[in-house]
Amino acid sequence: MIKDIQNLKENFIEQLLELLKIPSISADPDYKGEVKKTAYWIENALKMIGCKTVKIYETEGHPIVYGEVSVSENAPTVLVYGHYDVQPPDPLKLWENPPFEPIIKTTELHPNGAIFARGACDDKGQMFMHLKAIELLKKNNQLECNVKFVIEGEEEIGSKHLEKYITDHKRMLQSDIILISDTGLNSIENPAITIGLRGLSYVEVTVKGPNRDLHSGLYGGTVANPINVLCNMIASLHDENKKVKIPGFYDDIEKISDEEREKMNKNGIDEVNFKKSIEIEDVMGEIGYNTLERRSIRPTLDVNGIWGGYTGKGAKTVIPSAAHAKISMRLVPNQDWKKISKLFKKYFKSIAPKGVKVKVTTHHGGGAYITPTDSIAYKAAEKAYSDVFGTKPHAKRDGGSIPIVPMFEKVLGTKTLLMGFGFDSDAIHSPNEHYGIDNFIKGIETIALFYPHFNALKRNE
Ligand code: BES
Ligand code: MN
Ligand code: MN
């Protein structure tokens, strides 16, 4: 089977390049047709690998693609989830090559080449590995598990319609484990399985002042300037130790034992490299925690965008009538994102001066997730990584969020295993996103080997 991969490698890459050419930008209504086209592409790809049942579910947003390969009623069942939608490629000017014209180039971390395109790593390239792994297993008559695919087109905009879909299709989606490749590992030499995702609460705030933009000479210094006020309010969301000041924000968070902290720091983040890779002089974050901890076991709050007033060319002297910001809060286990959104709203309104009105709306959110490491699925994955990478993978918690994962557990009662193969430096959501050819091929091998290990361990259960 492994030999097969080497023979088919070029072909697999060709197919992925084709998929990457379709601009499936879920956030932009102008691309609705392209998103749909991508769903049909996936539908066809699922048929090609031998799925007998393939179906597109239309939603009020973008379609969900379902596919199924059944081998036997008594065999274990694996549900594969992935997303075919991508983030907007902006700012376009910063791409060395157009985002939807994939090209292979080598980099320091990818000496054997990486595919540069929006979605290469997040998540088309990673999702596609699962299709190819199943194709290989089927071809070799080695598939001993039933496989169900759920590939959606709205992950990057909060999976708005997936919750209803899984609620309506509970029976159809029953499985022993859910497999997802949409996270990362530290390096090929030191692979990791992601066991933690953070939750998310994403809010938007508007600070409204006077009924119109005002002349900044006639009115400046006499009324609350919404931008000045918004900046002050944002500044008072953290204290001098960079702790979030929202009352109750930390109330529910799980306590991490010293032992676990020590263990996770055995595979810490090399801060010198970290700074170098994003060209900053120093890191910054909550006092008392290092970079790895700040982005995995601690909840955080960040402004993602801020606007208002005059931002065009040249100068225009105005006091803006309103100012806006988008804010994300990354959450850890036991924090309820709806509760946190409410606490934010209450606090944010409470710190506004009288001269402005404040509006807070919640966009979307989701819970954090921890994968148990004592399960059969985790052990099978450990074996598969060991086979392919020659070393046992360590467990790591990551900073990003996949809100549907805790939702799967809540609605379907099924645990998720995160087998991600991207690097942090692969620039997901950024210009020049890429995905290593080695990561892609090793990912396919690891996924393919997961199945026989899982089946064998299940039979001995
Ligand atoms: N694949 C990412 C999440 C991710 C990346 C988790 C790397 C861990 C490591 C996913 O596509 C994503 O971007 N999620 C969003 C949340 C969503 C609700 C928009 C995120 O984390 O910002
Ligand atoms: Mn993703
Ligand atoms: Mn993403």
CSV table of C-alpha atoms and ligand atoms in Angstrom, one decimal:
chain,number,residue,atom,x,y,z
A,1,MET,CA,0.0,0.0,0.0
A,2,ILE,CA,2.8,2.4,0.9
A,3,LYS,CA,4.5,1.6,-2.4
A,4,ASP,CA,1.3,2.5,-4.1
A,5,ILE,CA,1.3,5.9,-2.6
A,6,GLN,CA,4.7,6.6,-4.1
A,7,ASN,CA,3.4,5.6,-7.6
A,8,LEU,CA,0.2,7.6,-7.2
A,9,LYS,CA,1.8,10.6,-5.6
A,10,GLU,CA,1.9,12.7,-8.7
A,11,ASN,CA,-1.6,11.9,-9.5
A,12,PHE,CA,-2.9,12.7,-6.1
A,13,ILE,CA,-1.2,16.0,-6.1
A,14,GLU,CA,-2.6,16.8,-9.6
A,15,GLN,CA,-6.1,16.2,-8.3
A,16,LEU,CA,-5.6,18.4,-5.2
A,17,LEU,CA,-4.3,21.2,-7.4
A,18,GLU,CA,-7.5,21.0,-9.4
A,19,LEU,CA,-9.6,21.3,-6.2
A,20,LEU,CA,-7.5,24.2,-5.0
A,21,LYS,CA,-8.3,26.2,-8.2
A,22,ILE,CA,-12.0,26.6,-7.2
A,23,PRO,CA,-12.3,29.7,-5.0
A,24,SER,CA,-14.7,28.3,-2.4
A,25,ILE,CA,-14.8,31.5,-0.2
A,26,SER,CA,-17.7,30.8,2.1
A,27,ALA,CA,-17.8,34.3,3.7
A,28,ASP,CA,-18.3,36.2,0.4
A,29,PRO,CA,-21.8,35.9,-1.1
A,30,ASP,CA,-20.3,36.7,-4.6
A,31,TYR,CA,-18.6,33.2,-4.4
A,32,LYS,CA,-21.8,31.2,-3.6
A,33,GLY,CA,-21.6,29.5,-7.1
A,34,GLU,CA,-18.0,28.6,-6.7
A,35,VAL,CA,-18.7,27.1,-3.2
A,36,LYS,CA,-21.4,25.0,-4.8
A,37,LYS,CA,-19.1,24.0,-7.6
A,38,THR,CA,-16.6,22.8,-5.0
A,39,ALA,CA,-19.3,20.7,-3.3
A,40,TYR,CA,-20.0,19.0,-6.6
A,41,TRP,CA,-16.3,18.4,-7.1
A,42,ILE,CA,-16.2,16.7,-3.7
A,43,GLU,CA,-19.3,14.7,-4.5
A,44,ASN,CA,-17.6,13.4,-7.7
A,45,ALA,CA,-14.3,12.7,-5.8
A,46,LEU,CA,-16.2,10.6,-3.3
A,47,LYS,CA,-17.8,8.6,-6.0
A,48,MET,CA,-14.5,8.0,-7.7
A,49,ILE,CA,-13.0,6.5,-4.5
A,50,GLY,CA,-15.8,4.0,-4.3
A,51,CYS,CA,-18.4,5.6,-2.1
A,52,LYS,CA,-21.7,3.9,-2.9
A,53,THR,CA,-23.9,6.4,-1.3
A,54,VAL,CA,-23.0,10.1,-2.0
A,55,LYS,CA,-25.4,12.9,-1.4
A,56,ILE,CA,-25.4,16.7,-1.4
A,57,TYR,CA,-27.5,18.3,1.3
A,58,GLU,CA,-28.5,21.8,0.4
A,59,THR,CA,-28.8,24.2,3.3
A,60,GLU,CA,-29.8,27.9,3.6
A,61,GLY,CA,-26.1,28.5,3.4
A,62,HIS,CA,-23.6,26.3,1.6
A,63,PRO,CA,-24.1,22.6,0.8
A,64,ILE,CA,-22.9,19.7,3.0
A,65,VAL,CA,-21.5,16.6,1.1
A,66,TYR,CA,-22.1,13.2,2.5
A,67,GLY,CA,-20.5,9.9,1.4
A,68,GLU,CA,-20.4,6.4,2.7
A,69,VAL,CA,-18.4,3.2,2.1
A,70,SER,CA,-19.8,0.2,3.9
A,71,VAL,CA,-17.8,-3.0,4.3
A,72,SER,CA,-19.8,-4.9,7.0
A,73,GLU,CA,-22.4,-4.4,9.6
A,74,ASN,CA,-20.1,-5.7,12.3
A,75,ALA,CA,-17.1,-3.6,11.3
A,76,PRO,CA,-16.2,-0.5,13.2
A,77,THR,CA,-17.4,2.8,11.7
A,78,VAL,CA,-15.3,5.9,11.3
A,79,LEU,CA,-16.9,9.3,10.5
A,80,VAL,CA,-14.5,11.6,8.6
A,81,TYR,CA,-15.2,15.3,8.9
A,82,GLY,CA,-13.5,18.1,6.9
A,83,HIS,CA,-14.3,21.4,5.2
A,84,TYR,CA,-14.0,22.4,1.6
A,85,ASP,CA,-14.6,26.2,2.2
A,86,VAL,CA,-11.7,28.6,2.6
A,87,GLN,CA,-11.0,31.9,4.1
A,88,PRO,CA,-11.0,35.0,1.9
A,89,PRO,CA,-7.5,35.4,0.4
A,90,ASP,CA,-7.2,39.2,1.2
A,91,PRO,CA,-4.9,41.0,1.2
A,92,LEU,CA,-4.3,39.9,-2.4
A,93,LYS,CA,-1.3,42.1,-2.9
A,94,LEU,CA,0.7,40.1,-0.4
A,95,TRP,CA,0.4,36.8,-2.3
A,96,GLU,CA,3.6,35.9,-4.3
A,97,ASN,CA,1.4,33.8,-6.6
A,98,PRO,CA,-2.4,34.2,-7.1
A,99,PRO,CA,-4.3,32.3,-4.3
A,100,PHE,CA,-6.3,30.2,-6.6
A,101,GLU,CA,-3.5,29.3,-9.1
A,102,PRO,CA,-1.7,26.6,-7.0
A,103,ILE,CA,2.0,26.3,-7.5
A,104,ILE,CA,4.6,24.1,-5.9
A,105,LYS,CA,7.7,25.8,-4.4
A,106,THR,CA,10.3,24.7,-1.8
A,107,THR,CA,10.8,26.5,1.5
A,108,GLU,CA,13.2,26.0,4.4
A,109,LEU,CA,10.7,23.9,6.2
A,110,HIS,CA,9.5,22.1,3.1
A,111,PRO,CA,12.7,21.1,1.2
A,112,ASN,CA,10.7,18.7,-0.9
A,113,GLY,CA,8.1,21.3,-1.9
A,114,ALA,CA,4.9,22.7,-0.7
A,115,ILE,CA,1.7,23.6,-2.5
A,116,PHE,CA,0.9,27.3,-2.3
A,117,ALA,CA,-2.8,28.2,-2.6
A,118,ARG,CA,-5.6,29.3,-0.3
A,119,GLY,CA,-7.0,26.2,1.3
A,120,ALA,CA,-3.9,24.1,0.6
A,121,CYS,CA,-3.5,23.3,4.3
A,122,ASP,CA,-6.8,24.6,5.7
A,123,ASP,CA,-8.5,22.4,4.9
A,124,LYS,CA,-8.8,21.1,1.3
A,125,GLY,CA,-5.3,19.5,1.3
A,126,GLN,CA,-5.9,17.9,4.7
A,127,MET,CA,-9.4,16.8,4.0
A,128,PHE,CA,-8.4,15.3,0.7
A,129,MET,CA,-5.8,13.1,2.4
A,130,HIS,CA,-8.7,11.1,3.8
A,131,LEU,CA,-10.3,10.5,0.4
A,132,LYS,CA,-7.0,9.2,-0.9
A,133,ALA,CA,-6.3,7.0,2.1
A,134,ILE,CA,-9.6,5.3,1.7
A,135,GLU,CA,-9.1,5.0,-2.1
A,136,LEU,CA,-5.8,3.2,-1.4
A,137,LEU,CA,-7.2,0.9,1.2
A,138,LYS,CA,-10.2,0.0,-1.0
A,139,LYS,CA,-7.9,-0.6,-4.0
A,140,ASN,CA,-5.9,-3.1,-2.0
A,141,ASN,CA,-8.9,-4.7,-0.4
A,142,GLN,CA,-7.7,-3.7,3.0
A,143,LEU,CA,-10.5,-1.5,4.1
A,144,GLU,CA,-12.0,-3.2,7.2
A,145,CYS,CA,-14.0,-0.3,8.6
A,146,ASN,CA,-17.2,1.4,7.4
A,147,VAL,CA,-16.5,5.0,6.6
A,148,LYS,CA,-18.8,8.0,6.5
A,149,PHE,CA,-17.7,11.4,5.2
A,150,VAL,CA,-19.2,14.7,6.2
A,151,ILE,CA,-17.5,17.5,4.2
A,152,GLU,CA,-19.0,20.9,4.8
A,153,GLY,CA,-18.7,24.4,3.2
A,154,GLU,CA,-19.3,26.7,6.2
A,155,GLU,CA,-16.6,25.9,8.7
A,156,GLU,CA,-14.8,29.2,8.2
A,157,ILE,CA,-18.0,31.1,8.9
A,158,GLY,CA,-19.1,29.1,12.1
A,159,SER,CA,-20.7,25.9,10.7
A,160,LYS,CA,-24.1,27.6,10.9
A,161,HIS,CA,-26.2,24.9,9.3
A,162,LEU,CA,-24.2,21.8,10.4
A,163,GLU,CA,-25.7,21.5,13.9
A,164,LYS,CA,-29.2,21.1,12.5
A,165,TYR,CA,-27.9,18.7,9.9
A,166,ILE,CA,-26.3,16.4,12.4
A,167,THR,CA,-29.3,16.7,14.7
A,168,ASP,CA,-31.6,15.7,11.9
A,169,HIS,CA,-29.3,12.8,10.8
A,170,LYS,CA,-28.3,11.4,14.2
A,171,ARG,CA,-28.8,7.7,13.2
A,172,MET,CA,-27.1,8.0,9.8
A,173,LEU,CA,-24.1,9.7,11.4
A,174,GLN,CA,-23.5,7.1,14.2
A,175,SER,CA,-19.9,6.0,14.3
A,176,ASP,CA,-17.2,4.7,16.7
A,177,ILE,CA,-14.9,7.7,16.2
A,178,ILE,CA,-14.8,10.9,14.3
A,179,LEU,CA,-11.5,11.6,12.4
A,180,ILE,CA,-10.5,15.2,11.4
A,181,SER,CA,-7.4,16.5,9.8
A,182,ASP,CA,-7.6,20.3,10.3
A,183,THR,CA,-4.9,21.0,12.9
A,184,GLY,CA,-1.1,20.7,12.9
A,185,LEU,CA,2.1,19.1,14.2
A,186,ASN,CA,5.3,20.7,15.3
A,187,SER,CA,7.6,19.0,12.8
A,188,ILE,CA,8.1,15.8,10.8
A,189,GLU,CA,10.8,14.8,13.3
A,190,ASN,CA,8.6,15.4,16.3
A,191,PRO,CA,5.0,14.6,15.3
A,192,ALA,CA,2.0,15.3,17.5
A,193,ILE,CA,-1.6,14.5,17.9
A,194,THR,CA,-3.8,17.4,18.8
A,195,ILE,CA,-5.8,16.6,21.9
A,196,GLY,CA,-7.1,20.1,22.7
A,197,LEU,CA,-8.9,22.8,20.8
A,198,ARG,CA,-9.9,26.1,22.3
A,199,GLY,CA,-13.5,27.4,22.2
A,200,LEU,CA,-14.5,30.7,20.8
A,201,SER,CA,-16.8,33.7,21.3
A,202,TYR,CA,-16.8,36.2,18.5
A,203,VAL,CA,-18.4,39.5,19.0
A,204,GLU,CA,-18.8,42.8,17.2
A,205,VAL,CA,-19.1,46.2,19.0
A,206,THR,CA,-20.4,49.5,17.9
A,207,VAL,CA,-19.8,52.8,19.8
A,208,LYS,CA,-22.2,55.4,18.6
A,209,GLY,CA,-21.7,59.1,19.3
A,210,PRO,CA,-23.2,62.2,17.5
A,211,ASN,CA,-25.8,61.7,14.8
A,212,ARG,CA,-23.3,62.6,12.0
A,213,ASP,CA,-19.6,63.0,11.4
A,214,LEU,CA,-18.6,66.4,12.8
A,215,HIS,CA,-16.0,69.0,11.9
A,216,SER,CA,-13.1,68.2,14.2
A,217,GLY,CA,-12.3,71.9,14.7
A,218,LEU,CA,-15.8,73.0,15.6
A,219,TYR,CA,-16.6,69.9,17.8
A,220,GLY,CA,-13.2,68.4,18.7
A,221,GLY,CA,-12.7,68.2,22.4
A,222,THR,CA,-16.3,68.9,23.2
A,223,VAL,CA,-18.0,65.6,22.7
A,224,ALA,CA,-17.2,62.0,23.2
A,225,ASN,CA,-15.3,60.9,20.1
A,226,PRO,CA,-16.5,57.3,19.5
A,227,ILE,CA,-13.0,56.1,18.3
A,228,ASN,CA,-11.2,57.6,21.3
A,229,VAL,CA,-13.8,56.1,23.5
A,230,LEU,CA,-13.7,52.7,21.8
A,231,CYS,CA,-9.9,52.6,22.1
A,232,ASN,CA,-10.2,53.4,25.8
A,233,MET,CA,-12.8,50.7,26.3
A,234,ILE,CA,-10.7,48.1,24.5
A,235,ALA,CA,-7.6,49.1,26.5
A,236,SER,CA,-9.6,48.5,29.7
A,237,LEU,CA,-10.4,44.9,28.7
A,238,HIS,CA,-7.0,43.8,30.1
A,239,ASP,CA,-5.2,44.6,33.3
A,240,GLU,CA,-1.5,45.3,33.7
A,241,ASN,CA,-0.8,41.6,33.9
A,242,LYS,CA,-2.6,41.0,30.6
A,243,LYS,CA,-5.4,39.3,32.4
A,244,VAL,CA,-8.9,39.8,30.9
A,245,LYS,CA,-10.8,42.1,33.2
A,246,ILE,CA,-14.3,41.0,32.4
A,247,PRO,CA,-15.8,39.9,35.8
A,248,GLY,CA,-16.4,36.2,35.9
A,249,PHE,CA,-14.2,35.5,32.8
A,250,TYR,CA,-12.0,33.0,34.5
A,251,ASP,CA,-14.6,31.6,36.9
A,252,ASP,CA,-15.3,28.2,35.3
A,253,ILE,CA,-12.0,27.3,33.8
A,254,GLU,CA,-10.5,23.9,34.5
A,255,LYS,CA,-7.5,23.8,36.8
A,256,ILE,CA,-4.4,22.3,35.1
A,257,SER,CA,-2.1,20.3,37.4
A,258,ASP,CA,1.5,21.2,37.7
A,259,GLU,CA,2.2,17.8,36.4
A,260,GLU,CA,0.3,18.3,33.2
A,261,ARG,CA,1.9,21.7,32.7
A,262,GLU,CA,5.3,20.2,33.1
A,263,LYS,CA,4.5,17.5,30.6
A,264,MET,CA,3.2,19.8,27.9
A,265,ASN,CA,6.3,22.0,28.3
A,266,LYS,CA,8.5,19.1,27.3
A,267,ASN,CA,7.4,19.9,23.8
A,268,GLY,CA,7.2,23.6,24.2
A,269,ILE,CA,7.4,26.4,21.7
A,270,ASP,CA,10.9,27.5,20.8
A,271,GLU,CA,10.4,31.2,21.5
A,272,VAL,CA,13.5,32.3,19.5
A,273,ASN,CA,12.2,30.6,16.4
A,274,PHE,CA,8.6,31.7,17.1
A,275,LYS,CA,9.7,35.3,17.2
A,276,LYS,CA,11.9,34.9,14.1
A,277,SER,CA,9.2,33.3,12.1
A,278,ILE,CA,6.8,36.3,12.4
A,279,GLU,CA,9.5,38.9,12.7
A,280,ILE,CA,8.8,40.3,16.1
A,281,GLU,CA,11.3,41.5,18.8
A,282,ASP,CA,9.4,40.1,21.7
A,283,VAL,CA,6.3,38.1,22.7
A,284,MET,CA,3.5,39.4,24.9
A,285,GLY,CA,0.8,37.8,26.9
A,286,GLU,CA,-0.6,36.9,30.3
A,287,ILE,CA,2.0,37.2,33.0
A,288,GLY,CA,2.9,33.9,34.6
A,289,TYR,CA,2.5,31.8,31.4
A,290,ASN,CA,4.8,31.0,28.4
A,291,THR,CA,3.8,31.2,24.8
A,292,LEU,CA,2.7,27.5,24.5
A,293,GLU,CA,0.5,27.9,27.6
A,294,ARG,CA,-0.9,31.3,26.6
A,295,ARG,CA,-2.2,29.8,23.4
A,296,SER,CA,-3.5,26.5,24.6
A,297,ILE,CA,-4.5,26.3,28.3
A,298,ARG,CA,-5.4,30.0,28.8
A,299,PRO,CA,-8.4,31.9,27.6
A,300,THR,CA,-7.5,35.1,25.7
A,301,LEU,CA,-9.2,38.2,24.1
A,302,ASP,CA,-8.1,39.9,21.0
A,303,VAL,CA,-9.4,42.7,18.7
A,304,ASN,CA,-9.5,41.3,15.1
A,305,GLY,CA,-10.5,44.4,13.3
A,306,ILE,CA,-11.3,48.1,14.1
A,307,TRP,CA,-12.7,50.8,11.9
A,308,GLY,CA,-14.5,54.1,11.9
A,309,GLY,CA,-14.1,57.7,10.8
A,310,TYR,CA,-12.1,58.7,7.7
A,311,THR,CA,-9.6,56.1,6.4
A,312,GLY,CA,-9.4,57.2,2.8
A,313,LYS,CA,-6.5,58.9,1.1
A,314,GLY,CA,-5.1,62.2,2.4
A,315,ALA,CA,-6.6,64.0,5.4
A,316,LYS,CA,-10.2,64.8,6.3
A,317,THR,CA,-10.9,66.6,9.6
A,318,VAL,CA,-13.9,64.7,11.2
A,319,ILE,CA,-15.0,63.4,14.5
A,320,PRO,CA,-16.7,60.1,13.5
A,321,SER,CA,-20.2,59.4,14.4
A,322,ALA,CA,-19.4,55.8,15.2
A,323,ALA,CA,-16.6,53.3,15.7
A,324,HIS,CA,-16.6,49.5,15.4
A,325,ALA,CA,-14.5,46.6,16.4
A,326,LYS,CA,-14.6,42.8,16.0
A,327,ILE,CA,-13.3,40.9,19.0
A,328,SER,CA,-12.5,37.2,19.5
A,329,MET,CA,-12.3,35.4,22.8
A,330,ARG,CA,-10.5,32.0,22.8
A,331,LEU,CA,-11.9,29.8,25.5
A,332,VAL,CA,-10.7,26.8,27.4
A,333,PRO,CA,-12.6,23.7,28.7
A,334,ASN,CA,-15.6,24.4,30.9
A,335,GLN,CA,-16.1,28.0,29.7
A,336,ASP,CA,-19.5,28.3,28.2
A,337,TRP,CA,-19.2,30.5,25.1
A,338,LYS,CA,-22.8,31.9,25.4
A,339,LYS,CA,-22.2,32.8,29.0
A,340,ILE,CA,-18.9,34.4,28.2
A,341,SER,CA,-20.5,36.4,25.4
A,342,LYS,CA,-23.1,37.7,27.9
A,343,LEU,CA,-20.4,38.6,30.4
A,344,PHE,CA,-18.5,40.5,27.7
A,345,LYS,CA,-21.6,42.4,26.7
A,346,LYS,CA,-22.5,43.4,30.3
A,347,TYR,CA,-18.9,44.5,31.1
A,348,PHE,CA,-18.4,46.3,27.8
A,349,LYS,CA,-21.6,48.3,28.3
A,350,SER,CA,-20.7,49.1,31.9
A,351,ILE,CA,-17.5,50.8,31.0
A,352,ALA,CA,-19.0,53.2,28.4
A,353,PRO,CA,-19.1,56.9,29.2
A,354,LYS,CA,-22.5,58.6,29.1
A,355,GLY,CA,-21.8,60.4,25.8
A,356,VAL,CA,-22.0,57.3,23.6
A,357,LYS,CA,-24.3,54.4,23.0
A,358,VAL,CA,-22.9,50.9,22.8
A,359,LYS,CA,-24.2,47.9,20.8
A,360,VAL,CA,-22.7,44.4,21.2
A,361,THR,CA,-23.7,41.5,18.9
A,362,THR,CA,-22.4,38.0,19.0
A,363,HIS,CA,-21.5,36.5,15.7
A,364,HIS,CA,-20.7,32.9,16.5
A,365,GLY,CA,-18.9,30.7,18.9
A,366,GLY,CA,-18.3,27.2,20.2
A,367,GLY,CA,-16.9,25.2,23.0
A,368,ALA,CA,-13.4,23.9,23.7
A,369,TYR,CA,-12.6,20.2,23.3
A,370,ILE,CA,-10.2,17.7,24.8
A,371,THR,CA,-9.7,14.3,23.2
A,372,PRO,CA,-9.1,11.4,25.7
A,373,THR,CA,-5.7,9.7,25.3
A,374,ASP,CA,-6.7,6.4,26.8
A,375,SER,CA,-9.1,5.4,24.0
A,376,ILE,CA,-8.6,2.7,21.4
A,377,ALA,CA,-8.8,5.3,18.7
A,378,TYR,CA,-6.0,7.3,20.2
A,379,LYS,CA,-3.8,4.2,20.6
A,380,ALA,CA,-4.5,3.2,17.0
A,381,ALA,CA,-3.4,6.7,15.9
A,382,GLU,CA,-0.3,6.6,18.0
A,383,LYS,CA,0.7,3.3,16.3
A,384,ALA,CA,0.0,4.7,12.8
A,385,TYR,CA,2.1,7.8,13.5
A,386,SER,CA,4.9,5.6,14.9
A,387,ASP,CA,4.9,3.5,11.8
A,388,VAL,CA,5.1,6.4,9.5
A,389,PHE,CA,7.3,8.9,11.4
A,390,GLY,CA,9.4,6.4,13.2
A,391,THR,CA,8.7,8.0,16.6
A,392,LYS,CA,5.8,8.1,19.0
A,393,PRO,CA,3.7,11.3,18.7
A,394,HIS,CA,3.3,13.5,21.7
A,395,ALA,CA,-0.1,14.9,22.7
A,396,LYS,CA,-0.6,18.7,22.3
A,397,ARG,CA,-3.2,21.2,22.8
A,398,ASP,CA,-3.7,23.8,20.1
A,399,GLY,CA,-5.0,27.3,20.1
A,400,GLY,CA,-7.5,27.2,17.2
A,401,SER,CA,-11.2,26.2,17.3
A,402,ILE,CA,-13.4,23.8,15.5
A,403,PRO,CA,-16.8,24.5,17.1
A,404,ILE,CA,-18.5,21.5,15.5
A,405,VAL,CA,-16.2,19.1,17.4
A,406,PRO,CA,-17.8,19.6,20.9
A,407,MET,CA,-21.2,19.8,19.0
A,408,PHE,CA,-20.5,16.3,17.6
A,409,GLU,CA,-20.0,15.0,21.1
A,410,LYS,CA,-23.1,16.8,22.4
A,411,VAL,CA,-25.4,15.7,19.6
A,412,LEU,CA,-24.0,12.4,18.4
A,413,GLY,CA,-22.2,11.3,21.6
A,414,THR,CA,-19.1,10.6,19.6
A,415,LYS,CA,-15.5,11.5,20.4
A,416,THR,CA,-13.2,13.1,17.9
A,417,LEU,CA,-9.6,12.4,17.1
A,418,LEU,CA,-7.6,15.2,15.5
A,419,MET,CA,-5.0,13.9,13.1
A,420,GLY,CA,-3.6,17.2,11.6
A,421,PHE,CA,-0.5,17.4,9.5
A,422,GLY,CA,0.0,21.1,8.9
A,423,PHE,CA,2.7,23.3,10.3
A,424,ASP,CA,2.0,26.6,12.2
A,425,SER,CA,4.2,28.2,9.7
A,426,ASP,CA,2.0,27.1,6.8
A,427,ALA,CA,0.3,30.5,6.9
A,428,ILE,CA,-3.4,29.3,7.2
A,429,HIS,CA,-5.7,32.3,6.9
A,430,SER,CA,-2.7,34.4,5.8
A,431,PRO,CA,-1.3,35.3,2.4
A,432,ASN,CA,0.9,32.5,0.8
A,433,GLU,CA,-0.8,29.7,2.6
A,434,HIS,CA,0.9,26.4,1.7
A,435,TYR,CA,1.0,22.7,2.6
A,436,GLY,CA,4.0,20.5,2.4
A,437,ILE,CA,4.1,17.6,-0.1
A,438,ASP,CA,5.7,15.4,2.6
A,439,ASN,CA,3.0,16.4,5.0
A,440,PHE,CA,0.4,15.5,2.5
A,441,ILE,CA,1.9,12.1,1.6
A,442,LYS,CA,2.8,11.2,5.2
A,443,GLY,CA,-0.7,12.2,6.2
A,444,ILE,CA,-2.2,9.9,3.7
A,445,GLU,CA,0.0,7.0,4.9
A,446,THR,CA,-0.8,7.7,8.6
A,447,ILE,CA,-4.5,7.9,8.0
A,448,ALA,CA,-4.4,4.7,5.9
A,449,LEU,CA,-2.6,2.9,8.7
A,450,PHE,CA,-4.9,4.1,11.3
A,451,TYR,CA,-7.7,1.9,10.0
A,452,PRO,CA,-6.1,-1.6,10.4
A,453,HIS,CA,-4.8,-0.6,13.8
A,454,PHE,CA,-8.2,0.7,14.9
A,455,ASN,CA,-9.9,-2.4,13.6
A,456,ALA,CA,-7.4,-4.8,15.3
A,457,LEU,CA,-7.6,-3.0,18.6
A,458,LYS,CA,-11.4,-2.9,18.4
A,459,ARG,CA,-11.6,-6.7,17.8
A,460,ASN,CA,-9.5,-7.3,20.9
A,461,GLU,CA,-11.6,-4.9,23.0
B,1,BES,N1,-8.5,24.6,10.9
B,1,BES,C1,-8.8,25.7,11.7
B,1,BES,C2,-8.7,25.5,13.2
B,1,BES,C3,-7.3,25.1,13.7
B,1,BES,C4,-6.2,25.4,13.0
B,1,BES,C5,-7.3,24.5,14.9
B,1,BES,C6,-4.9,25.0,13.6
B,1,BES,C7,-6.1,24.1,15.5
B,1,BES,C8,-4.9,24.4,14.8
B,1,BES,C9,-10.3,26.1,11.3
B,1,BES,O1,-10.5,26.1,10.0
B,1,BES,C10,-10.5,27.5,11.8
B,1,BES,O2,-9.9,28.4,11.2
B,1,BES,N2,-11.4,27.7,12.8
B,1,BES,C11,-11.7,29.1,13.2
B,1,BES,C12,-13.0,29.0,13.9
B,1,BES,C13,-14.3,29.2,13.1
B,1,BES,C14,-15.5,29.3,13.9
B,1,BES,C15,-14.2,30.4,12.1
B,1,BES,C16,-10.7,29.6,14.1
B,1,BES,O3,-10.1,28.9,14.9
B,1,BES,O4,-10.6,30.9,14.1
B,2,MN,MN,-9.9,24.4,9.1
B,3,MN,MN,-9.6,28.0,9.1
